[in-house]
Coordinates of C-alpha atoms in Angstrom, one line a residue:
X1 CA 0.0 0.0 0.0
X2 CA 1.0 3.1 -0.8
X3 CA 0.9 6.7 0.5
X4 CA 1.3 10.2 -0.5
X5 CA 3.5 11.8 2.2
X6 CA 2.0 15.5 0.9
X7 CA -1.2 14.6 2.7
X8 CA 0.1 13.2 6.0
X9 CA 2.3 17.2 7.1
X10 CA 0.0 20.2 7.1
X11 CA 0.7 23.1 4.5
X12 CA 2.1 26.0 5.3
X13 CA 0.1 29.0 6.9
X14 CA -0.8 32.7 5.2
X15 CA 1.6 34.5 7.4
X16 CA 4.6 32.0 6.3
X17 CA 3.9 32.0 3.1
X18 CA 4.2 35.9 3.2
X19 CA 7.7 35.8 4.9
X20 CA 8.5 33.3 2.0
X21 CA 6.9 35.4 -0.9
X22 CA 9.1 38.6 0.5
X23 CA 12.4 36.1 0.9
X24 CA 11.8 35.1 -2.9
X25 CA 12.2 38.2 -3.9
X26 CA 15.3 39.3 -2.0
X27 CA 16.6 36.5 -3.0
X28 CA 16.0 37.3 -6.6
X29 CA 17.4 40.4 -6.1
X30 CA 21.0 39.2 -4.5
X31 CA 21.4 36.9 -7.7
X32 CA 20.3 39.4 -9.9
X33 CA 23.2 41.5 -8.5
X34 CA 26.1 38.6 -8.4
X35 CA 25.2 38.6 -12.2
X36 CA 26.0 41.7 -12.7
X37 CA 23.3 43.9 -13.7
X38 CA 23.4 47.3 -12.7
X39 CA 20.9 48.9 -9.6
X40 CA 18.3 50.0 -11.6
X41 CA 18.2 47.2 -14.5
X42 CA 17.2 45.2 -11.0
X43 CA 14.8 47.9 -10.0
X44 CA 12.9 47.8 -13.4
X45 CA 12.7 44.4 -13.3
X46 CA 11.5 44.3 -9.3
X47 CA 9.1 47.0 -10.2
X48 CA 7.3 45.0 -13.2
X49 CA 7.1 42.0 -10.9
X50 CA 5.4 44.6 -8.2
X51 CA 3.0 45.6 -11.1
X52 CA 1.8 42.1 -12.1
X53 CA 1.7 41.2 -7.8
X54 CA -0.9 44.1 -7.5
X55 CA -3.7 42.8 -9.9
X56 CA -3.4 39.0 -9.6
X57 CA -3.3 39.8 -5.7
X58 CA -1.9 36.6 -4.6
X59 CA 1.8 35.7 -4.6
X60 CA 3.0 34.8 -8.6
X61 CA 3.4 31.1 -8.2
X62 CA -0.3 30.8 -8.5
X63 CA -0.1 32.4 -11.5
X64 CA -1.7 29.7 -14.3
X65 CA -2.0 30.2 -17.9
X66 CA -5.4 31.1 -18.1
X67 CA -4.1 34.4 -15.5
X68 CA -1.4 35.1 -18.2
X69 CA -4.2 35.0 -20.9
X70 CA -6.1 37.3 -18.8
X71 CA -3.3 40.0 -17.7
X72 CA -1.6 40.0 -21.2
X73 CA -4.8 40.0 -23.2
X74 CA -6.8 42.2 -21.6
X75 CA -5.1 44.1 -19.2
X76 CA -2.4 45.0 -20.6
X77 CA -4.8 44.6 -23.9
X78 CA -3.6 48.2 -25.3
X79 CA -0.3 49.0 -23.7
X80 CA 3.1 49.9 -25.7
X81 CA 5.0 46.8 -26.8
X82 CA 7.3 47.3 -24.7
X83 CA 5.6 47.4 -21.6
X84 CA 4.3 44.0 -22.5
X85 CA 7.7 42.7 -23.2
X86 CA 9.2 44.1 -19.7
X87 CA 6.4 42.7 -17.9
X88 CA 6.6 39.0 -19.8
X89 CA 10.2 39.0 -19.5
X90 CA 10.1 40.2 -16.1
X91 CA 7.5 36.9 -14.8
X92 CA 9.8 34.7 -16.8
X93 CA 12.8 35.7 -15.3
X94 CA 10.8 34.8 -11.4
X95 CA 9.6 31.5 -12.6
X96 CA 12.5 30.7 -13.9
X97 CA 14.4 31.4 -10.1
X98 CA 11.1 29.5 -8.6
X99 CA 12.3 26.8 -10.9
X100 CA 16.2 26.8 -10.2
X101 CA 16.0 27.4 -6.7
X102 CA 12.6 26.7 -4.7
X103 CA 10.7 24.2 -6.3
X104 CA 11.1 21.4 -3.8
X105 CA 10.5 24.2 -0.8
X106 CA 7.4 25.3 -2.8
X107 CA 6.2 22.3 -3.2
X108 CA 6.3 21.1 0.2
X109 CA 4.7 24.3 1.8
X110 CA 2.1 24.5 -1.1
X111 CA 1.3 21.3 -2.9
X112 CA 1.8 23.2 -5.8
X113 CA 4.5 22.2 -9.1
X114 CA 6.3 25.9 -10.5
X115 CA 5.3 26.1 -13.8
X116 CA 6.0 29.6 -15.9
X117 CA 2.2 30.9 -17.0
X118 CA 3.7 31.8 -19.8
X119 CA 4.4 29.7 -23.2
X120 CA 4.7 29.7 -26.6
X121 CA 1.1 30.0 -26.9
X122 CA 0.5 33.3 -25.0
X123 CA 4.0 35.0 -24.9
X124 CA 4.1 38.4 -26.0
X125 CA 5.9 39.0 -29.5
X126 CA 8.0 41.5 -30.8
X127 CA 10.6 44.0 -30.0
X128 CA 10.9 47.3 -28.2
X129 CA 12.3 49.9 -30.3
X130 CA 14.5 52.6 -28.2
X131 CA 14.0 56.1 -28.8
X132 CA 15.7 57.7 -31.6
X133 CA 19.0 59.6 -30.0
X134 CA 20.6 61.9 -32.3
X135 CA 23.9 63.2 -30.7
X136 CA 25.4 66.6 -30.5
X137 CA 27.8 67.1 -33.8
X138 CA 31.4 67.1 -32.8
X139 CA 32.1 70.6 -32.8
X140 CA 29.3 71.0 -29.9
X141 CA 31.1 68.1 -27.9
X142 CA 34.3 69.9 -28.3
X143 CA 32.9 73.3 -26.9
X144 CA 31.6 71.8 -24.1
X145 CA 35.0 69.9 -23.2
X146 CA 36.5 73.3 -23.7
X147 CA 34.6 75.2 -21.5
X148 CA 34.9 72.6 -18.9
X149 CA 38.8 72.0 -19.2
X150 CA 38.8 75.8 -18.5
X151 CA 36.7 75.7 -15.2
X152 CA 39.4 73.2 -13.5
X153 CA 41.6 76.1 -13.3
X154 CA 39.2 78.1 -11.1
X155 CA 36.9 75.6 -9.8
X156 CA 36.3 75.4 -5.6
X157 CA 37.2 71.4 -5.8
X158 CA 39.4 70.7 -8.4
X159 CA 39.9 66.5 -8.0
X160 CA 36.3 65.5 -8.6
X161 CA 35.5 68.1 -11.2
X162 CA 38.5 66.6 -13.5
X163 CA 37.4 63.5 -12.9
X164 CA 34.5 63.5 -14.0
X165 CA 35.4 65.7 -17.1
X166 CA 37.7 62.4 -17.8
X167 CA 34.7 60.2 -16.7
X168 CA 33.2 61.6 -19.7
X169 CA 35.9 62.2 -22.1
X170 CA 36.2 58.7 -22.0
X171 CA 32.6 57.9 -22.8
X172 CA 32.7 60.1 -25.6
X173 CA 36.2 58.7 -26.5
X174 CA 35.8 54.7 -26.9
X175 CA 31.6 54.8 -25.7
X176 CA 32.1 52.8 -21.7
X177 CA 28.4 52.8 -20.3
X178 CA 28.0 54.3 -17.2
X179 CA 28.0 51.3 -15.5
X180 CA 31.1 50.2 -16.8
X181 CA 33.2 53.3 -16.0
X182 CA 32.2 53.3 -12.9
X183 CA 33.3 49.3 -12.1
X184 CA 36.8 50.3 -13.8
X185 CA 39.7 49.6 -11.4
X186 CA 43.1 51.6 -11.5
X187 CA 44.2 47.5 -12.9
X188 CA 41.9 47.8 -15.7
X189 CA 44.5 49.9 -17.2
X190 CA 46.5 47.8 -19.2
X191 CA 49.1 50.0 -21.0
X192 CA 51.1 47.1 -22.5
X193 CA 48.6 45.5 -24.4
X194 CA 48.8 46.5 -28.2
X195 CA 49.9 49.8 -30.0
X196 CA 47.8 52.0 -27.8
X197 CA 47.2 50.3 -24.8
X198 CA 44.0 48.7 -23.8
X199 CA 40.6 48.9 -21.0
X200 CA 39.5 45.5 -19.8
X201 CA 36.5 46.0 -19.3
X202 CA 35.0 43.2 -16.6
X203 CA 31.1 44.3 -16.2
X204 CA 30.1 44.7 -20.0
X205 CA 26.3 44.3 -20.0
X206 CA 25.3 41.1 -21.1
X207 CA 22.6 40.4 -24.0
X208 CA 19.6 40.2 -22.9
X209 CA 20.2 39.5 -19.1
X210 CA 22.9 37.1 -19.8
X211 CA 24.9 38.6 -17.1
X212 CA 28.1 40.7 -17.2
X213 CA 30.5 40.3 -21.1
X214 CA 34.3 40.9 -20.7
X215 CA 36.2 43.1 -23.4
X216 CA 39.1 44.8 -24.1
X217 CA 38.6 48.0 -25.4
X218 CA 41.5 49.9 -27.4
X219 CA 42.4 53.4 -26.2
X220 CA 42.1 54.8 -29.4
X221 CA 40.4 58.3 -30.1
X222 CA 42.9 60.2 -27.9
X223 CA 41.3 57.9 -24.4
X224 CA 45.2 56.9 -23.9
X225 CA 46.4 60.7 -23.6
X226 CA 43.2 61.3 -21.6
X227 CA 43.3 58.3 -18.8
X228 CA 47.2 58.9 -18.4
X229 CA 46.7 62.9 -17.6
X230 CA 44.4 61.9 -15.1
X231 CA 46.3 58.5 -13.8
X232 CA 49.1 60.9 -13.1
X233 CA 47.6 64.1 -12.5
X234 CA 44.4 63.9 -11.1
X235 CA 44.0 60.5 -9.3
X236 CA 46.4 60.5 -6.2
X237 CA 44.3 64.1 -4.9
X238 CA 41.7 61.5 -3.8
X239 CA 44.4 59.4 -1.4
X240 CA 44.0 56.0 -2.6
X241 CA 46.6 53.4 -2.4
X242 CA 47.7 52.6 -6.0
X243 CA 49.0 49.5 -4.4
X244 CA 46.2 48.1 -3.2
X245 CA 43.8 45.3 -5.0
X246 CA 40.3 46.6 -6.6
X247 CA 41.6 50.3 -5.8
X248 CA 38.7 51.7 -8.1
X249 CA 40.0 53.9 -11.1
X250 CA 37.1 56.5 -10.2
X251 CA 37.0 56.8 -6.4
X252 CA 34.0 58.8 -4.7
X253 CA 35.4 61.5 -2.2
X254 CA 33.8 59.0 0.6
X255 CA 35.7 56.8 2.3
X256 CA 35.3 53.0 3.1
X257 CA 35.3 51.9 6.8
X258 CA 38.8 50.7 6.3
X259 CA 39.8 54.1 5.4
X260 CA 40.1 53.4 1.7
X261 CA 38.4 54.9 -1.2
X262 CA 34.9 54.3 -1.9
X263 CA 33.5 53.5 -5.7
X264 CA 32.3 56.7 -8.0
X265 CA 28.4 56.6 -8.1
X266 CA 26.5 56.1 -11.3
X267 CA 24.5 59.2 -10.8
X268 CA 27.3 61.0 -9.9
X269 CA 28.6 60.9 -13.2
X270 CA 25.6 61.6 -15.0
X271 CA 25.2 65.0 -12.7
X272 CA 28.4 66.0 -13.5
X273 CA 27.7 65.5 -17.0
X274 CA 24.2 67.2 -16.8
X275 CA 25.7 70.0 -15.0
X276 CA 28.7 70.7 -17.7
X277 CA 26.0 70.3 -20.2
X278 CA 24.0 72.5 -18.8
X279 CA 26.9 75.2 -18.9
X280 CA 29.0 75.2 -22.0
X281 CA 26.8 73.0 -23.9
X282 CA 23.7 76.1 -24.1
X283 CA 22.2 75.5 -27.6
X284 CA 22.0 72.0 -27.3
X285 CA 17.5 71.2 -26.8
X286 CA 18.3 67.8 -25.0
X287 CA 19.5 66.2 -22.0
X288 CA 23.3 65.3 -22.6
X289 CA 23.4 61.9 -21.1
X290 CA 26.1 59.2 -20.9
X291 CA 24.0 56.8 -23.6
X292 CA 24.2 59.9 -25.6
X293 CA 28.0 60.2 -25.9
X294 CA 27.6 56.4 -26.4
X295 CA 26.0 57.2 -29.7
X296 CA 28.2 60.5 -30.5
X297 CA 31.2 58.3 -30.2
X298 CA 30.2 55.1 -32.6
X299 CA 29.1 58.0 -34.8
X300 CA 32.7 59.7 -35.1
X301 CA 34.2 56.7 -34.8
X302 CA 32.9 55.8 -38.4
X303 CA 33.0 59.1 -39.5
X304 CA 36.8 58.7 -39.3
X305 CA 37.1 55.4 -41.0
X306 CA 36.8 52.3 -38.3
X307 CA 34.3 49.5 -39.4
X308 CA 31.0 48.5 -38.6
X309 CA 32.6 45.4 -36.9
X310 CA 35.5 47.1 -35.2
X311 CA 32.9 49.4 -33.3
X312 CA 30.5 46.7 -32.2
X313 CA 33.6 45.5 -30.8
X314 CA 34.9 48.3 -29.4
X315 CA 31.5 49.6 -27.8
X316 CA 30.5 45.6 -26.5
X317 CA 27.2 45.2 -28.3
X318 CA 25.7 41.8 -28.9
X319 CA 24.6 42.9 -32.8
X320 CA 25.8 44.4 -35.2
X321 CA 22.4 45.6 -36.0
X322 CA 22.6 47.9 -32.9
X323 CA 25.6 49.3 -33.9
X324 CA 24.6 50.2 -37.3
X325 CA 21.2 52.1 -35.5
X326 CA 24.0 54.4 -33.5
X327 CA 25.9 54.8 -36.9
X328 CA 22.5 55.7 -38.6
X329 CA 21.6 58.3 -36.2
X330 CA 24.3 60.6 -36.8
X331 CA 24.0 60.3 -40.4
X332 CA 20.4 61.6 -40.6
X333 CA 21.8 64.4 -37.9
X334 CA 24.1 65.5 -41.2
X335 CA 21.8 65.0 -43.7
X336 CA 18.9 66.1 -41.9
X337 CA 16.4 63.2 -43.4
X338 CA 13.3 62.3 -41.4
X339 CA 14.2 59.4 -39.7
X340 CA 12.6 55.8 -40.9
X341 CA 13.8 53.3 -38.2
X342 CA 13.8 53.8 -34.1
X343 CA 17.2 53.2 -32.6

């Protein structure tokens, strides 16, 4: 004779199943972070997960495929593409955790099997087209530089106001997300490694949540002359320890507990930006972000003769479609054609 063990211990009660629910998530959150992704990639993705919590009203592991048909197919019915996409990939990512790291705990508090609500019946299609960014020209990015070079000599705090004119240089010179800069170590530098010397860059963002991509970026584009006046200029004002392991290449004027120096924030660098934007760069209608010099530099960099290839390379991305969007922008900045595709 046999018996199911399921039916001889009691399930688990509302109020530990909430303490669960809330440990799911942080959980999903930690391994979200040991991946790689940056603070508010996780926040986005937390955030859809919130949305979809708040109309089922129960935790998401109930979540069946008729719920999915309902939510994606009437709810969010009439909503941008993209929104749909987040949202699906966002539910597929939890389910996926469930899967990989609770299933047998679930199980045993629920009586319930983890099963994604979504399949290839009911998943949302398509794509999610970015907004078109059309950079300044180049003689724009050089004023502003200009104008900012100038301020060092007159500035109240000189150390973090030239570095994060280098900060940016840099994105403007080889294209580094924010995110990436800011994870640079003094290490990363590696000024041996081919004709120019060479970035290795260790959090590249992965495709598609894949986690972080490693490159090695060339200091082409005058980012050699620029890191090495701030390596030896600029750096040692903030008191780090060259010596030390993981010394961060763009310290924070906030010190660890230990005394050492902390890491540069993300929207530290994009104030600083803003703020030099906002001064020597007066005739330019948008906000001057860091994705922005991300496009202004692929665009100059084939302007001045590098490949399609070379770029994708150089800038990390997982297509070469993406690069050739970038590319694309600045052309119909020059020629001034209505554009026909959203990059």
């Amino acid at each position: 004779m046999v018996s199911d063990l399921s039916q001889m211990r009691s399930l688990a009660g509302e109020e530990e199943l909430a303490d669960f629910e809330t440990d799911v998530l942080a959980g999903l959150v930690l391994a979200r972070s040991s991946a790689g992704l940056a603070d508010g990639t996780i926040r986005k993705e937390v955030g859809q997960l919130e949305q979809i919590r708040s109309w089922f009203g129960r935790p998401l592991w109930e979540m069946g495929a008729s719920d999915a048909d309902d939510y994606f197919g009437r709810i969010l019915r009439t909503s941008p593409s993209g929104t749909r996409l987040a949202r699906s990939q966002a539910l597929t990512v939890y389910f996926a955790f469930l899967e990989l790291r609770y299933q047998a705990e679930l199980h045993r508090m629920t009586g319930r099997v983890v099963t994604c609500p979504l399949d290839e019946m009911n998943r949302p299609r398509g794509r999610k087209d970015a907004k078109l960014r059309i950079p300044p020209n180049e003689y724009q990015v050089a004023a502003m530089f200009t104008g900012w070079a100038a301020e060092m000599a007159t500035c109240r705090k000189f150390a973090p106001t030239a570095r994060d004119y280098a900060a940016a240089r840099l994105m403007a010179e080889v294209g580094l997300r924010v995110n990436e800069l800011r994870h640079l170590d003094l290490a990363d530098i590696k000024w041996d490694l081919g004709r120019f010397g060479k970035l290795h860059v260790r959090l590249g963002k992965g495709a598609r949540g894949s986690g972080p991509r490693e490159r090695m970026v060339p200091l082409i584009n005058d980012a050699g002359r620029t890191l090495r006046w701030y390596v030896e200029d600029v750096w040692g004002h903030f008191g780090g320890d060259h010596t030390r392991p993981g010394v961060p290449l763009f310290p924070s004027e906030r010190k660890t507990r230990d005394g050492s120096c902390a890491r540069l924030g993300a929207d530290a660098l994009r104030t600083g930006l803003a703020e030099a934007a906002a001064m020597y760069l007066p005739d330019w209608p948008d906000k001057l972000t860091p994705h922005v010099l991300r496009h202004f530099c692929a665009s100059q960099l084939y302007l001045h003769g590098m490949d399609l290839v070379a770029i994708q390379e150089t800038l990390g991305h997982a297509w070469i479609a993406t690069t050739m969007r970038y590319v694309n922008s600045q052309k119909l900045h020059q020629t001034g054609e209505k554009p026909q595709v959203a990059c």
